[in-house]
Each structure stands twice: as C-alpha cells, then as structure tokens.
Short mmCIF file of C-alpha atoms in Angstrom, two decimals:
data_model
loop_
_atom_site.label_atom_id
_atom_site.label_comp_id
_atom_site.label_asym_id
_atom_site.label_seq_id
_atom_site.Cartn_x
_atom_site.Cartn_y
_atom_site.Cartn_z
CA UNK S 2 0.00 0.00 0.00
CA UNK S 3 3.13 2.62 1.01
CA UNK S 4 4.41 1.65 -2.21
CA UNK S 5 1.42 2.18 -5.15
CA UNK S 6 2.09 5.34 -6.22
CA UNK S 7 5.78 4.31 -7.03
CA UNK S 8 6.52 2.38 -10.47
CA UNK S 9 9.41 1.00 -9.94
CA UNK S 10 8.08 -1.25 -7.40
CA UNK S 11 6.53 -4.77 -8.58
CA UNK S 12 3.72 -5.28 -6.58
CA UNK S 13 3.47 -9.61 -5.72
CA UNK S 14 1.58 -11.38 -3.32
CA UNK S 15 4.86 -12.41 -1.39
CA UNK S 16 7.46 -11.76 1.28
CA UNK S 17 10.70 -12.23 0.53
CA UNK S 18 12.79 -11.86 -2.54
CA UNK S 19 11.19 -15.26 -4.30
CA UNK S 20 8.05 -17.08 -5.02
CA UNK S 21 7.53 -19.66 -7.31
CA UNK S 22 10.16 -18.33 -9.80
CA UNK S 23 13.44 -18.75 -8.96
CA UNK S 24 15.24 -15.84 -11.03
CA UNK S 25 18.61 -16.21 -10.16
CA UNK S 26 18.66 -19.64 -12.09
CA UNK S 27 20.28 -19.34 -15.47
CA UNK S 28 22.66 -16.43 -15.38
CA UNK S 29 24.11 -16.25 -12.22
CA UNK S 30 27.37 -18.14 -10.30
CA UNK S 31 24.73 -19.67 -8.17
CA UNK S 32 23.19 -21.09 -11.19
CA UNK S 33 26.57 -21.90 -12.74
CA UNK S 34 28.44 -23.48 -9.77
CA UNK S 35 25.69 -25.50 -9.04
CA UNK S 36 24.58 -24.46 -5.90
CA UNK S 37 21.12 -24.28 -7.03
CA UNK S 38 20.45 -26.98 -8.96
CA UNK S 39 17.24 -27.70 -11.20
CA UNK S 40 14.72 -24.43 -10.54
CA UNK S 41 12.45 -24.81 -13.51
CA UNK S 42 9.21 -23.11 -12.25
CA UNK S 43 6.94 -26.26 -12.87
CA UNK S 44 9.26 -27.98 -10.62
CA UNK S 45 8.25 -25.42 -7.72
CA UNK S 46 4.60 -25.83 -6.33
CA UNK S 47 3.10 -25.84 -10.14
CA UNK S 48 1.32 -28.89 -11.40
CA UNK S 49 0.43 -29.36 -15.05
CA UNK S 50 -3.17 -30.15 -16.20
CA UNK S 51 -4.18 -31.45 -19.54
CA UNK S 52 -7.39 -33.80 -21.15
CA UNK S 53 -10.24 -34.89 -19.14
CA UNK S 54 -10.76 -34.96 -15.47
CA UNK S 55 -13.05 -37.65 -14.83
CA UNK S 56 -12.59 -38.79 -11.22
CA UNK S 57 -13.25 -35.79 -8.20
CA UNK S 58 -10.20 -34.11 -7.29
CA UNK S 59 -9.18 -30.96 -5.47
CA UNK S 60 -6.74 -28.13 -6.51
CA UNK S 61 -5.19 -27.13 -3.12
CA UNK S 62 -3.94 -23.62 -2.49
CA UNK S 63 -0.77 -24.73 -1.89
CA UNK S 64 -0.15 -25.46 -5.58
CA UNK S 65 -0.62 -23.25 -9.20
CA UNK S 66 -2.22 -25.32 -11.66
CA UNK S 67 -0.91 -25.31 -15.01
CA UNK S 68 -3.71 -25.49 -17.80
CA UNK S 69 -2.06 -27.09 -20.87
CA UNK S 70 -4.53 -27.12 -23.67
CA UNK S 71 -8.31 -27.80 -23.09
CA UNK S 72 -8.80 -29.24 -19.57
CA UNK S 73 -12.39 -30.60 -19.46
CA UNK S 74 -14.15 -31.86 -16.24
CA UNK S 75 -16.48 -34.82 -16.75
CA UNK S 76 -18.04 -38.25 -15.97
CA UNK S 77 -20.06 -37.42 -13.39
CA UNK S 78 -16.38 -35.64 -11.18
CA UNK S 79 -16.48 -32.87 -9.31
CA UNK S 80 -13.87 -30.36 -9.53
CA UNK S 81 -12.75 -28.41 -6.22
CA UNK S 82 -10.53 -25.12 -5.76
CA UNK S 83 -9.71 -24.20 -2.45
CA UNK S 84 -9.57 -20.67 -1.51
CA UNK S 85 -6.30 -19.08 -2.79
CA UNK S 86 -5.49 -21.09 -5.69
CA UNK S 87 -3.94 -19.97 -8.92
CA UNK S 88 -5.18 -21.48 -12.06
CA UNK S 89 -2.62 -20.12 -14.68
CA UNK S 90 -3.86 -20.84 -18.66
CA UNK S 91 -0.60 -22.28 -20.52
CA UNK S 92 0.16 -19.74 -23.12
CA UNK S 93 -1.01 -21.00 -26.61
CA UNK S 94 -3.76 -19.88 -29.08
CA UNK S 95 -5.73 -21.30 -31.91
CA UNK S 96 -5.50 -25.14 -31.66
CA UNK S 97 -3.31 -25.16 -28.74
CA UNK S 98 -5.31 -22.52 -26.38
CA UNK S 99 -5.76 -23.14 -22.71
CA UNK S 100 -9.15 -23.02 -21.40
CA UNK S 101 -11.24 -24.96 -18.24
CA UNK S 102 -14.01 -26.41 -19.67
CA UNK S 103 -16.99 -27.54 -17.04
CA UNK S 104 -19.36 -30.20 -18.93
CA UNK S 105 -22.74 -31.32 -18.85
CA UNK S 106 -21.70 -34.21 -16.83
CA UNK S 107 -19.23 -32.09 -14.32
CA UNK S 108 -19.25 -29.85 -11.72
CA UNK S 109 -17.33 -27.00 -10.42
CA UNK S 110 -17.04 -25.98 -6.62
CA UNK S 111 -14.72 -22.97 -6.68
CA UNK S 112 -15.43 -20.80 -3.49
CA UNK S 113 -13.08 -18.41 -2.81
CA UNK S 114 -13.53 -15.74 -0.61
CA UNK S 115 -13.07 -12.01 -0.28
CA UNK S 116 -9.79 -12.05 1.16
CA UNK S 117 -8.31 -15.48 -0.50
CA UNK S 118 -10.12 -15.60 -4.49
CA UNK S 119 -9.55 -17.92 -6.52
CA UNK S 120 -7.72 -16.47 -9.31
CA UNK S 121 -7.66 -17.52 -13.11
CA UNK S 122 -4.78 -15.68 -15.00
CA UNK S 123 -1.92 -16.17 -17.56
CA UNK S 124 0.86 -18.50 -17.08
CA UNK S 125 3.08 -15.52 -16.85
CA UNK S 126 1.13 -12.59 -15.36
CA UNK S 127 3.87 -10.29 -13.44
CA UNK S 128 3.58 -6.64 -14.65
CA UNK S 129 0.66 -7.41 -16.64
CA UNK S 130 -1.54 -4.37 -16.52
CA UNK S 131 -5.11 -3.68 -18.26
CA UNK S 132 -4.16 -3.40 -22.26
CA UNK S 133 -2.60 -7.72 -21.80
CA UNK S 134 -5.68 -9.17 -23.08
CA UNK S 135 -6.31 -12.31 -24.69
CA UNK S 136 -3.34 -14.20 -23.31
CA UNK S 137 -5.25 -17.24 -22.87
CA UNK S 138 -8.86 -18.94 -23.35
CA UNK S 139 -10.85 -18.58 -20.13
CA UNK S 140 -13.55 -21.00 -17.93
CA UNK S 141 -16.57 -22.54 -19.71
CA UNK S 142 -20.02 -23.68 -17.91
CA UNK S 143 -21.99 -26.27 -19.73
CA UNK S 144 -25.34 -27.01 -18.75
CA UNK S 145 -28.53 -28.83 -19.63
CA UNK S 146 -31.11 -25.84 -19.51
CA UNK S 147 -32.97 -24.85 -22.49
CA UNK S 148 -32.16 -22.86 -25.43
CA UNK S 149 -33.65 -21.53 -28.49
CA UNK S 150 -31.26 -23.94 -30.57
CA UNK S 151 -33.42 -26.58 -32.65
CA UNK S 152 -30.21 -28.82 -32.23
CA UNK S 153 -27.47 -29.31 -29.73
CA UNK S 154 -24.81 -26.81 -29.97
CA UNK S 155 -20.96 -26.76 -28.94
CA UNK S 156 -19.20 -23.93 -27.81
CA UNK S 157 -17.66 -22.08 -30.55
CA UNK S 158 -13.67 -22.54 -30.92
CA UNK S 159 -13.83 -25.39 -28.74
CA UNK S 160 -16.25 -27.48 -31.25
CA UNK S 161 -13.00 -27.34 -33.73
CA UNK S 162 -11.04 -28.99 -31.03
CA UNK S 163 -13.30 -31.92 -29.52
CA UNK S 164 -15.85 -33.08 -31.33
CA UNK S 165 -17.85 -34.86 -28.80
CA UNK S 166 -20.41 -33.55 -28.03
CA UNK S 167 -20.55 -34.90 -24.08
CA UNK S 168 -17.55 -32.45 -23.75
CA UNK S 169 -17.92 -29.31 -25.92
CA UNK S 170 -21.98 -30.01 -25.90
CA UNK S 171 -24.51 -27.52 -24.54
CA UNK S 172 -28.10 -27.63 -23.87
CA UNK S 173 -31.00 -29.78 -22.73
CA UNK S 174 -34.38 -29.77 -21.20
CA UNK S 175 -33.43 -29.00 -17.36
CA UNK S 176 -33.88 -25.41 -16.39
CA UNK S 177 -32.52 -25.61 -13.08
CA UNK S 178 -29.85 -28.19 -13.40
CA UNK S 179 -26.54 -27.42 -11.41
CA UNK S 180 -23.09 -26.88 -13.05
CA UNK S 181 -21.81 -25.94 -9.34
CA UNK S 182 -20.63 -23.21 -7.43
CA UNK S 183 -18.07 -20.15 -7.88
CA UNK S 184 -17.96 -17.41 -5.38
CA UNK S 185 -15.07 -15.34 -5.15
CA UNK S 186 -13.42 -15.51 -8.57
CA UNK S 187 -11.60 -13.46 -10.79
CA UNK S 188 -10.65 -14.72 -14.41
CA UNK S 189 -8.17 -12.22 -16.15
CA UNK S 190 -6.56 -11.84 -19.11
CA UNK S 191 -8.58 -14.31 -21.09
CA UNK S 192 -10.02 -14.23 -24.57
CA UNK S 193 -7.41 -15.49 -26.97
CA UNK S 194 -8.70 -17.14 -30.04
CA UNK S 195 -9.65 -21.06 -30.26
CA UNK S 196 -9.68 -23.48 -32.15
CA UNK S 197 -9.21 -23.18 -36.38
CA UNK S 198 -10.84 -20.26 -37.20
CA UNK S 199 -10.19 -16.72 -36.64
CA UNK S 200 -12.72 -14.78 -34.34
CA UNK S 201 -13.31 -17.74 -32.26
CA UNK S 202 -12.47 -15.83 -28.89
CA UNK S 203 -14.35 -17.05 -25.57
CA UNK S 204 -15.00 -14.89 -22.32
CA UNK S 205 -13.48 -14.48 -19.14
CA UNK S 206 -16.75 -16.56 -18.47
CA UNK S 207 -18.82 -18.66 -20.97
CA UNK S 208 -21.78 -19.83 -19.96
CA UNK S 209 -23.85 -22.56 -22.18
CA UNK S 210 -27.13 -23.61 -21.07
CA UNK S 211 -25.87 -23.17 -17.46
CA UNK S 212 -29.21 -24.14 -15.46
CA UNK S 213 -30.63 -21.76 -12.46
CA UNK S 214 -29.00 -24.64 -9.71
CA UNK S 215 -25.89 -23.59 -10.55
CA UNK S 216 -24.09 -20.49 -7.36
CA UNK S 217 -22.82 -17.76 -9.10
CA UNK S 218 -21.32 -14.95 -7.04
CA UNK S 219 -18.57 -12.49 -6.98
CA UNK S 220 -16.68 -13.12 -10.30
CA UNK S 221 -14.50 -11.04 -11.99
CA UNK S 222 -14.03 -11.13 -16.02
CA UNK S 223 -11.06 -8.40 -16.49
CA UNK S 224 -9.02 -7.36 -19.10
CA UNK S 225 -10.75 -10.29 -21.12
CA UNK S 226 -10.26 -10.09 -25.10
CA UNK S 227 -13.59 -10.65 -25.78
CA UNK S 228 -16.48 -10.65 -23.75
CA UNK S 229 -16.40 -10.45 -19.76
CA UNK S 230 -19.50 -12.71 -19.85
CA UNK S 231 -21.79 -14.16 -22.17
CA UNK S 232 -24.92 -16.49 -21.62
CA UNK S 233 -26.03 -19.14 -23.89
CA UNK S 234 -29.16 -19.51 -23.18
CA UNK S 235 -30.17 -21.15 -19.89
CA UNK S 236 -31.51 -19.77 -16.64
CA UNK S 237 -28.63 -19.11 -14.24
CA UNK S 238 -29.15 -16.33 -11.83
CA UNK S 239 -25.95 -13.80 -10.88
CA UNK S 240 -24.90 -11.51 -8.44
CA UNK S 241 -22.07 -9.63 -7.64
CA UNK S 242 -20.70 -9.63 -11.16
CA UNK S 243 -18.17 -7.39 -12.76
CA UNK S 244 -16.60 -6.48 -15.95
CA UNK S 245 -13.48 -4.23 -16.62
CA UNK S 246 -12.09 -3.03 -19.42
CA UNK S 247 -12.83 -5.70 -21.66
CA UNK S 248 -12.19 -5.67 -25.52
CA UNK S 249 -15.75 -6.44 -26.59
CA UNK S 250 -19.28 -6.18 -24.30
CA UNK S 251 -19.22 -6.69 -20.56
CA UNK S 252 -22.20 -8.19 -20.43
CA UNK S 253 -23.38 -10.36 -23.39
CA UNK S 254 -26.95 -12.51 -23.56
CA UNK S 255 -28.05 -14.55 -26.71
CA UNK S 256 -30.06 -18.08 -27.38
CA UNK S 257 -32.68 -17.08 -25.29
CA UNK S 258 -31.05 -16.58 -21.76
CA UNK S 259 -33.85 -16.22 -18.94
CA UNK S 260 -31.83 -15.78 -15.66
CA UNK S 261 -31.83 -13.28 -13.25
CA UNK S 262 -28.88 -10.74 -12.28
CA UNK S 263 -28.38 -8.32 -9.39
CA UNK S 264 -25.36 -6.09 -8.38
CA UNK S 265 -23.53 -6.03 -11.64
CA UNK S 266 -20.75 -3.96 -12.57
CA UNK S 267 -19.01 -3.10 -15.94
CA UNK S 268 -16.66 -0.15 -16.59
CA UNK S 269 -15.04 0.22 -20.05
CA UNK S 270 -11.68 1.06 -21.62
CA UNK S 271 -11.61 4.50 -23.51
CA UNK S 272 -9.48 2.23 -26.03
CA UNK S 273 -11.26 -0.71 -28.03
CA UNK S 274 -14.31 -1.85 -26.65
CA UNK S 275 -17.96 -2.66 -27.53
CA UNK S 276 -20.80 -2.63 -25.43
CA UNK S 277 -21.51 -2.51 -21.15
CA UNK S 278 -24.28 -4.94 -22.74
CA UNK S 279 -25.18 -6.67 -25.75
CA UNK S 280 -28.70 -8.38 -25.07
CA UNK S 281 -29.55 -10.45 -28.23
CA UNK S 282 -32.37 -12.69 -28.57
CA UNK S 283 -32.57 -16.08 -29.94
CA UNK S 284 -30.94 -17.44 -33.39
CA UNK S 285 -32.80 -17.75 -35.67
CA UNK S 286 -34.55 -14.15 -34.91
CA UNK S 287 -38.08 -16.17 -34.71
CA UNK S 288 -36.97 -19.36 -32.88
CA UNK S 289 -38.24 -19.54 -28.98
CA UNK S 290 -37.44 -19.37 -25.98
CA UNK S 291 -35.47 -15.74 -26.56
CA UNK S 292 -34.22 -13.86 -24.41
CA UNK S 293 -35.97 -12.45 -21.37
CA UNK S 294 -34.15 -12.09 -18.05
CA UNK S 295 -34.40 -9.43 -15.42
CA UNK S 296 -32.02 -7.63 -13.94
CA UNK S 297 -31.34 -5.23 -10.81
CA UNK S 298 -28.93 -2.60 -10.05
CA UNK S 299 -26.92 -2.38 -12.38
CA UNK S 300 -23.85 0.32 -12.96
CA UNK S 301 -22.47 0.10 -16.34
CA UNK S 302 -20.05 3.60 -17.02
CA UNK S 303 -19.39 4.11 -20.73
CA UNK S 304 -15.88 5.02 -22.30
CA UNK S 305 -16.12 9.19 -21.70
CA UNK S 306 -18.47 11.39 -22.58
CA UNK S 307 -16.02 13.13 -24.34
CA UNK S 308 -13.83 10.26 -25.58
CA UNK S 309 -13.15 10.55 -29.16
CA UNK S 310 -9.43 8.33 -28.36
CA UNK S 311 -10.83 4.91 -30.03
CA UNK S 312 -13.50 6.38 -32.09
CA UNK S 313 -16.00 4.18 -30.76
CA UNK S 314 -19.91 4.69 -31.60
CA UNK S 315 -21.74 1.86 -30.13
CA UNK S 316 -24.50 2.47 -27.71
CA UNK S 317 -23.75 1.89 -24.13
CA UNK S 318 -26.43 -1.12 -24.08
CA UNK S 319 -28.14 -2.73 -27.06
CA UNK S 320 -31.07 -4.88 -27.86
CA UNK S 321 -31.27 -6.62 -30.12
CA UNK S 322 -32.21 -10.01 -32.09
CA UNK S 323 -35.71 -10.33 -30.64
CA UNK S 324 -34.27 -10.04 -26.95
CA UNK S 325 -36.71 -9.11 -24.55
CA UNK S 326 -35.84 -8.29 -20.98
CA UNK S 327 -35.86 -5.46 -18.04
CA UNK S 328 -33.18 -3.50 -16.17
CA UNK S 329 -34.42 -2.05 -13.16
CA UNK S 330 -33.27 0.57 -10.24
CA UNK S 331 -29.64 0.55 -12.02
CA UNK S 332 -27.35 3.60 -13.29
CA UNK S 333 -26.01 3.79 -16.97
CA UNK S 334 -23.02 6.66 -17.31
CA UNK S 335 -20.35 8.16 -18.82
CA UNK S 336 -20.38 7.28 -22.80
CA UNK S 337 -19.75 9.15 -25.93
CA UNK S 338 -22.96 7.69 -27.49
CA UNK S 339 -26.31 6.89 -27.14
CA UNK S 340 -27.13 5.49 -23.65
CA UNK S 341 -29.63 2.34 -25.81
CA UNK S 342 -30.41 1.19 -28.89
CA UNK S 343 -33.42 -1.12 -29.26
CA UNK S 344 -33.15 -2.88 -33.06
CA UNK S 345 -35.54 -2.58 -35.70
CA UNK S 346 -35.63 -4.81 -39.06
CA UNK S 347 -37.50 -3.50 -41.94
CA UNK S 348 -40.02 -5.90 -42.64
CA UNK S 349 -39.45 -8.30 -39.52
CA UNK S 350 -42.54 -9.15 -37.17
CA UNK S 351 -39.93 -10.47 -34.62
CA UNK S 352 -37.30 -7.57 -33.29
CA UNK S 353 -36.36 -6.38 -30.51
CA UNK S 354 -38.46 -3.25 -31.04
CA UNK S 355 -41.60 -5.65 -31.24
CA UNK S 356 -40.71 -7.30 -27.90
CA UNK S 357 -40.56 -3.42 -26.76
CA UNK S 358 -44.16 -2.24 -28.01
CA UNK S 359 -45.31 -5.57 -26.73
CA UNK S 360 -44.03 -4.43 -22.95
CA UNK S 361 -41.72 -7.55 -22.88
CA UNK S 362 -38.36 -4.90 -22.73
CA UNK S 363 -38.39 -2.05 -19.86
CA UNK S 364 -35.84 -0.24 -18.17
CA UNK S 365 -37.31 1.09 -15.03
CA UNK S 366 -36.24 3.33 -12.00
CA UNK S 367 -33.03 3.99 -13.23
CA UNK S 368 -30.43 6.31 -14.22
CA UNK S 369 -29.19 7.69 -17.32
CA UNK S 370 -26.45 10.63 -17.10
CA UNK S 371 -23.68 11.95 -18.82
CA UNK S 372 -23.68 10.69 -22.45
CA UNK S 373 -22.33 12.50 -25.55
CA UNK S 374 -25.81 11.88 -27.64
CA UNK S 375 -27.00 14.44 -25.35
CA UNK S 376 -29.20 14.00 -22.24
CA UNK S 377 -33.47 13.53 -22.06
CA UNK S 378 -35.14 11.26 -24.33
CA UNK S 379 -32.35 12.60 -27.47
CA UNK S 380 -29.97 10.01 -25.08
CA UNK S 381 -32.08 6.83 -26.30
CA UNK S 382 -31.26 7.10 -29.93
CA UNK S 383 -31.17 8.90 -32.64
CA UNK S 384 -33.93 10.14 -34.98
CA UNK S 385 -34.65 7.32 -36.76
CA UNK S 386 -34.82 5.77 -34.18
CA UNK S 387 -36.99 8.16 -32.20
CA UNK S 388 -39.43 4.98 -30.72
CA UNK S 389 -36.85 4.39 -28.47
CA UNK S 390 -36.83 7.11 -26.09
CA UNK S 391 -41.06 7.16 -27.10
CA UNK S 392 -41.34 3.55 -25.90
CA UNK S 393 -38.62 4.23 -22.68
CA UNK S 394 -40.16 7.48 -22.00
CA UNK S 395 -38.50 8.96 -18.92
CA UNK S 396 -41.54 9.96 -16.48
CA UNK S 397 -43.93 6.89 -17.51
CA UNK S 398 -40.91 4.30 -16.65
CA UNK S 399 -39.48 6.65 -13.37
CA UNK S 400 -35.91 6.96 -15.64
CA UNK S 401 -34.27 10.10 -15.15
CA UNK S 402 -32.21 11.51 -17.91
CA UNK S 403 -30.07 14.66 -16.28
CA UNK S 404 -30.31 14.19 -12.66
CA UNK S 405 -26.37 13.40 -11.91
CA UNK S 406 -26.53 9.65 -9.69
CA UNK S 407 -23.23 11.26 -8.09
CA UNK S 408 -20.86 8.08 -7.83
CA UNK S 409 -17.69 8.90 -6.06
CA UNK S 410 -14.81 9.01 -8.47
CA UNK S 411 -14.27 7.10 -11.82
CA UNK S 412 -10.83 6.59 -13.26
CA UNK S 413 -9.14 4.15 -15.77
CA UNK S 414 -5.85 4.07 -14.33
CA UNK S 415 -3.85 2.67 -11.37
CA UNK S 416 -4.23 5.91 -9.04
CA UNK S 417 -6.61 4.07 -6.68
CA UNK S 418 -9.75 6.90 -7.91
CA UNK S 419 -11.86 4.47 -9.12
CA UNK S 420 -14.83 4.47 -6.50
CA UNK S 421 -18.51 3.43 -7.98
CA UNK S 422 -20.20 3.98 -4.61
CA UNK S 423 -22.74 6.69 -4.09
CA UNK S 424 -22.17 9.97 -2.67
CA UNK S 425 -23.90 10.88 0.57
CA UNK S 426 -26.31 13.26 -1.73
CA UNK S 427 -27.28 11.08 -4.57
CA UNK S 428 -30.47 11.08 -6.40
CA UNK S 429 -29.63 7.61 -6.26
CA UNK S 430 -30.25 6.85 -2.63
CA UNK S 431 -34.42 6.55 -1.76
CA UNK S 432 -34.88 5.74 -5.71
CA UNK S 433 -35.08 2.52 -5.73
CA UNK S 434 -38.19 0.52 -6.33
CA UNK S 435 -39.21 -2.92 -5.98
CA UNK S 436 -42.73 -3.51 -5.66
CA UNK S 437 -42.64 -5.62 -8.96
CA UNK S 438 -39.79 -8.02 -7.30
CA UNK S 439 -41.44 -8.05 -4.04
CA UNK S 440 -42.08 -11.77 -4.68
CA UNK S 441 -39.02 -13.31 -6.28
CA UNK S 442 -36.60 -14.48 -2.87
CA UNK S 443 -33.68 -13.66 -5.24
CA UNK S 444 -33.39 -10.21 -5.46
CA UNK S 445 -32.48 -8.24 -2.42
CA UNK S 446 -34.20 -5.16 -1.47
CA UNK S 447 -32.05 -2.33 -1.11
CA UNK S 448 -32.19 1.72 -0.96
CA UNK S 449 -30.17 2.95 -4.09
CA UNK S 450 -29.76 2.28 -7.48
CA UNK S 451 -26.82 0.96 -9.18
CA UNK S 452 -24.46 -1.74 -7.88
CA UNK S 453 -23.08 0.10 -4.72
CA UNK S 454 -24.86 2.04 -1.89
CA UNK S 455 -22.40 2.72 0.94
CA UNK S 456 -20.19 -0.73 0.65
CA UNK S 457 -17.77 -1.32 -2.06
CA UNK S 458 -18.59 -5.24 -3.01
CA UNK S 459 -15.67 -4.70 -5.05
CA UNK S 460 -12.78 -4.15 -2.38
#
C-alpha cells in the first residue's frame, strides 16, 4: 500500500525476494556453480493439467495449476478449488489454447472468498496491466437448460477442437440443473482465439445452457479479449458480477437466456471496446425461448463522454435479435454515445423493437447521465430511431435523464480513484423501487440504485 504510487516497485503477493520463480537460475554463479540446482518453475509448487478430469479431485492452495490445452471436467467428477489457488492458462492460441471447460456431466465448486479468491490468469502474469488481453482462453459452464437452438450446440472454438459432443456439448431440457458453485473468482486476461478459425475468442466466463441450480457470485471477467460474460441460453441467476475493461461487451446474452442478475458492474476502456451490454435474442430471430431475463442494479459507465481516443460509436447497451428483458433501479453513465439502442428490421414481425411495443423490454427506476448523444429522451437514440426514447419514456418508466446519480470518483488508471459507490447526496439513494420483485426471494431489497450504496462489493 506505502508503495502504489511508485513504479518501480513490482507489486506480488509475497514476502521475501522469491516465489515460485526462482530468477537467479540461469545467469548467475549460483546457477553456474551449481549451488542451485534444477529451478524450472513447474518444478516449484506448479502442477500441469491437460485432457479430461473424470474422477473428483481438489486443486489445493498450496499449488498453481498449469492449464495445458483444453482441460475438461467430466463423468459425473467434481472439480474443487480451495480458496487461494492460482489457475494459470498455458500460453497457446488457436488449436493449442488453454481453457477450463466444465461439462454437462461435471461440476465445479470454486469458493473463494473475499480475502483469498480464486484467481484464473496467464501463465506468466507479473507486470501485466489492463491493455494484456487475450493471453489465454478462459472457464466454460456447460449445462442442460434450455435454449432456443433446434439442435445441440458446442461452444464455438472449442467445437473445432473436440468433437464430442458430451464435452464441448450444450443444452438440454433442465432449467434448473446445477453446473456448481463459484464465489469469489476473478478470471483475467482471457479471450485469446480457439480453435481453427479466426474470431473464435471465448469470455473471461462462458456460460452454455448453465441451469438456475448452478451459485454464481462475486466473479470477476477483467481485461478479457472478448467478452467479460456471455450467456447461452439457460436460466442461471448472478450476483455480484463485474466487468473491466474488456475488448468487446461486458455483459453479453443470446439463445434465449432467462436468468436473473443483481449487483452487476461493468466499466469500459476508452481504447477498443464494444458494449456494457449486448442483449440479443434467440438465433434464428423467430426461434423460442429468446431472451428475457431481469435484472437489478446495475452500474455500467461508458468510455467518456467526451472520448473521441478509439473512435467508438456503439450504444452503451443494445437490444437486439428479438431479446426481450428489463433492467431495473440501475445507473447507466459516462459514454460518448447513445445510452440504448433497441433494433428494428425493416419488414421483420420479430425484433427487438416488437418485444418493446409488446411491454416484454423495460428499463425502469433507473439512471441515465452523462452521455455525448445528449441527455433527455435525445440520449435513447437517434432520430430514426426516435421509438426508443417514445417507448422508454423517462416519467412513464421513473428513468431520469439529467439528474447526476453522483458516484464517487471514476478513473481508468492505477491511481486508486476508481470508487462506484454513491455519494452521501445522490439522487440515487431513496430511488429505488421494488414492488414488482417483491415476490421473487432472489433479489435483495435495497435503498439505491446501481451496484453500490455505501459498501464497495468490489474491495
């Protein structure tokens, strides 16, 4: 902490002038003379993981774990990661990308907690800061909840890898079967591409037909290059999710996802980016279920309102695809575009601006502020697109479109000003409402909108 304003410190998570990498092997007397022997890092508290895991087994914290290639978790076995563990993803892209791959037939019990996380990174990670994306693949959750898919799916990428379709499969007929737990988890530096093809990039956290049995809690998708998160369908519920400066959306939904969220949290990069959140519906447009989840309390801040760095256009959130769906009591900030974009095709009977004449898309008791389209109902979209901010109207949904929500401080860099909470004044605090989630057990009734009232989750 004395030491975070100074660069030429390297901050690591040890005392003493060596963890697990021994970097006076090689080059120095020591080395040469023998006095040190055989220090190859793998050799030091680092295990190597490759193919299937098909028997339980825990990864202790007293070990890294080494993923070399695809490691997939299946037959019925239960994978286990104490508190504290390192999962590092060997580096490799293309055919020979890392990624941990949770089946149909696995499980995952990863609970961390807020002072010992589990951790998913690079294999090398020191002095990696924000801009290192895509260095390896990421974690995958298979499930056997529904989709919109006529046929079973794999997961892009990995589909070009392994074939069967017990271990790169999705989807099913069980809406609240259990892939496990994670609680406490923070997957960086993910995204590189998969498989054959180009553009085959997974997310910090891919979800396919994860089913609403599955825990997920306090996960972290950062500096991912691709997506933080993205839901194949299925019907998992979320809280306590956040995405940070990720190369494409924070937040993507597609295949007809139905799950719930709470508490989530994306800020993005005034470099390359897309969305906070990409909501699309079901492929084919028409096919069903699509896409309807609901979530609470959000905070999604944009790029700048006066960014013009990366030349990025894209709407903070989009819907589109025939994706239904409802924010509520949440705070969207801080872009150099429109704040949403609800898509219309010419001709279409099924778009995401039928699902929002048909009442199936709100955004309600929330915040809009700060965005370089302008504020008011100008904010929604532009004029062609003028049903937008008609359909989202400000007073009829309780939105507020130039009332300031007052967060603390927001910064993109490592000076520690990056504080989402809400100041004691905010229009935000009292605003909340949640008479039409009175009866779901899931959501928790708070005071504020947005992801943080006076605790930082986060920290």
């Amino acid at each position: 902490t004395a030491l975070s304003d100074d660069d030429f410190f390297t901050e690591v998570g040890f005392t003493g002038a060596f963890g697990n990498v021994n970097w006076a092997s090689g080059w120095s007397a020591l080395a040469d003379y023998g006095f040190l022997g055989d220090q190859a890092p793998a050799d030091f508290g680092r295990e190597t993981v490759s193919g299937q895991i098909t028997e339980d087994v825990t990864w202790s914290a007293d070990n890294e774990y080494i993923l070399d290639g695809l490691v997939f978790v299946t037959g019925g076995a239960t994978l286990t990661i104490e508190p504290g563990t390192t999962v590092r993803g060997k580096a490799g892209q293309n055919l020979d990308a890392s990624a941990l791959i949770i089946t149909r037939t696995g499980k995952i019990d990863a609970q961390g907690t807020a002072t010992n996380p589990i951790v998913f990174t690079a294999e090398f990670d020191e002095g990696l800061t924000k801009d290192d994306v895509g260095l390896w693949g990421g974690v995958i959750l298979l499930g056997e909840a529904t989709t919109s898919n006529e046929t079973e799916k794999k997961i892009e990428g990995v589909n070009e890898i392994e074939d069967d379709p017990a271990l790169a499969g999705y989807g099913g007929d069980d809406d609240a079967d259990n892939s496990g737990v994670m609680r406490y988890v923070s997957i960086r530096h993910s995204g590189i591409n998969i498989g054959s093809s180009s553009g085959n990039e997974i997310q910090g956290l891919t979800m396919g037909a994860v089913g609403s049995g599955t825990t997920l809690e306090y996960i972290e998708s950062f500096a991912s290059g691709d997506d933080g998160f993205e839901w194949f369908g299925g019907t998992v519920n979320s809280k306590y999710m956040i995405s940070a400066f990720n190369s494409d959306d924070g937040f993507d939904w597609d295949q007809g996802f139905r799950g719930k969220g709470q508490f989530w949290f994306a800020i993005l990069d005034t470099d390359a980016r897309g969305h906070a959140a990409e909501m699309d519906g079901a492929s084919p447009d028409d096919a069903t279920p699509y896409s309807n989840p609901t979530v609470s309390n959000v905070t999604y801040i944009g790029s700048g309102s006066s960014n013009t760095t990366s030349g990025n256009t894209s709407p903070l959130i989009e819907f589109r695809d025939n994706s239904a769906g409802t924010y509520t009591n949440s705070i969207f900030t801080a872009d150099n575009a429109e704040s949403v974009t609800v898509e219309d095709v010419a001709g279409s009977e099924v778009d995401s601006r039928g699902r929002l004449e048909a009442d199936e898309l709100n955004i309600t008791y929330s915040h809009f502020f700060d965005f370089g389209a302008g504020d008011a109902a100008t904010m929604f979209a532009d004029a062609e697109e003028a049903y937008t901010g008609t359909e989202l109207a400000l007073t009829a949904n309780a939105n507020t479109g130039s009332v300031d929500p007052q967060l603390l401080s927001v910064s993109r860099t490592t000076d520690g000003g990056l504080d989402p909470r809400l100041a004691s004044g905010s229009a935000a605090r009292g605003y909340a409402d949640f008479t039409a989630l009175s009866d779901d057990d899931f959501f928790t009734e708070v005071g504020f909108t947005g992801a943080f009232g006076n605790v930082n989750w986060a920290s």
